Amino acid sequence: IRELHAADRRRQTVISELPRTDHRRSTEIIELRTALKGQVTALQAQVTALQGQHGLAGGPTQP
């Protein structure tokens, strides 16, 4: 019975930590998504700059 109580306490500890773990992961996902959006924006700016250098900005692709 002692072992069952100990196992139950361990389970309760894990269960009580789940909301905190979930919040931490959600925060990390938000931070990663924000960083990724910044990288996409930077890449879009680079593509636009390269297209401008080659006279492709806003126009159809040249044969």
mmCIF file of C-alpha atoms in Angstrom:
data_model
loop_
_atom_site.group_PDB
_atom_site.id
_atom_site.type_symbol
_atom_site.label_atom_id
_atom_site.label_comp_id
_atom_site.label_asym_id
_atom_site.label_seq_id
_atom_site.Cartn_x
_atom_site.Cartn_y
_atom_site.Cartn_z
ATOM 1 C CA ILE A 1 0.000 0.000 0.000
ATOM 2 C CA ARG A 2 2.922 2.357 0.692
ATOM 3 C CA GLU A 3 4.189 1.783 -2.843
ATOM 4 C CA LEU A 4 0.757 2.605 -4.245
ATOM 5 C CA HIS A 5 0.633 5.837 -2.235
ATOM 6 C CA ALA A 6 4.126 6.778 -3.406
ATOM 7 C CA ALA A 7 3.200 6.056 -7.026
ATOM 8 C CA ASP A 8 0.014 8.084 -6.629
ATOM 9 C CA ARG A 9 1.967 11.044 -5.227
ATOM 10 C CA ARG A 10 4.367 10.873 -8.183
ATOM 11 C CA ARG A 11 1.435 10.853 -10.610
ATOM 12 C CA GLN A 12 -0.173 13.793 -8.843
ATOM 13 C CA THR A 13 3.116 15.710 -9.016
ATOM 14 C CA VAL A 14 3.388 15.088 -12.757
ATOM 15 C CA ILE A 15 -0.252 16.072 -13.283
ATOM 16 C CA SER A 16 0.180 19.272 -11.266
ATOM 17 C CA GLU A 17 3.193 20.244 -13.423
ATOM 18 C CA LEU A 18 1.343 19.770 -16.730
ATOM 19 C CA PRO A 19 -0.234 23.265 -16.932
ATOM 20 C CA ARG A 20 3.135 24.895 -16.229
ATOM 21 C CA THR A 21 4.820 22.738 -18.882
ATOM 22 C CA ASP A 22 2.045 23.509 -21.363
ATOM 23 C CA HIS A 23 2.395 27.253 -20.742
ATOM 24 C CA ARG A 24 6.176 27.078 -21.166
ATOM 25 C CA ARG A 25 5.822 25.216 -24.473
ATOM 26 C CA SER A 26 3.160 27.626 -25.729
ATOM 27 C CA THR A 27 5.422 30.568 -24.919
ATOM 28 C CA GLU A 28 8.319 28.895 -26.727
ATOM 29 C CA ILE A 29 6.147 28.238 -29.789
ATOM 30 C CA ILE A 30 5.061 31.891 -29.885
ATOM 31 C CA GLU A 31 8.692 33.045 -29.661
ATOM 32 C CA LEU A 32 9.779 30.648 -32.411
ATOM 33 C CA ARG A 33 6.890 31.694 -34.658
ATOM 34 C CA THR A 34 7.803 35.365 -34.168
ATOM 35 C CA ALA A 35 11.447 34.659 -35.026
ATOM 36 C CA LEU A 36 10.411 32.691 -38.103
ATOM 37 C CA LYS A 37 8.148 35.512 -39.295
ATOM 38 C CA GLY A 38 11.100 37.889 -38.956
ATOM 39 C CA GLN A 39 13.276 35.580 -41.038
ATOM 40 C CA VAL A 40 10.584 35.294 -43.714
ATOM 41 C CA THR A 41 10.273 39.089 -43.837
ATOM 42 C CA ALA A 42 14.056 39.431 -44.188
ATOM 43 C CA LEU A 43 14.122 36.842 -46.987
ATOM 44 C CA GLN A 44 11.275 38.602 -48.787
ATOM 45 C CA ALA A 45 13.233 41.853 -48.608
ATOM 46 C CA GLN A 46 16.324 40.116 -50.019
ATOM 47 C CA VAL A 47 14.308 38.616 -52.878
ATOM 48 C CA THR A 48 12.778 42.002 -53.661
ATOM 49 C CA ALA A 49 16.229 43.631 -53.621
ATOM 50 C CA LEU A 50 17.662 40.939 -55.909
ATOM 51 C CA GLN A 51 14.727 41.261 -58.271
ATOM 52 C CA GLY A 52 15.288 45.014 -58.369
ATOM 53 C CA GLN A 53 18.951 44.494 -59.231
ATOM 54 C CA HIS A 54 17.954 42.253 -62.128
ATOM 55 C CA GLY A 55 15.055 44.397 -63.287
ATOM 56 C CA LEU A 56 12.468 41.809 -62.246
ATOM 57 C CA ALA A 57 10.678 43.688 -59.506
ATOM 58 C CA GLY A 58 6.953 43.764 -60.121
ATOM 59 C CA GLY A 59 7.232 42.477 -63.661
ATOM 60 C CA PRO A 60 6.639 39.131 -65.285
ATOM 61 C CA THR A 61 9.525 36.717 -65.539
ATOM 62 C CA GLN A 62 11.690 37.394 -68.546
ATOM 63 C CA PRO A 63 12.446 34.602 -71.038
#
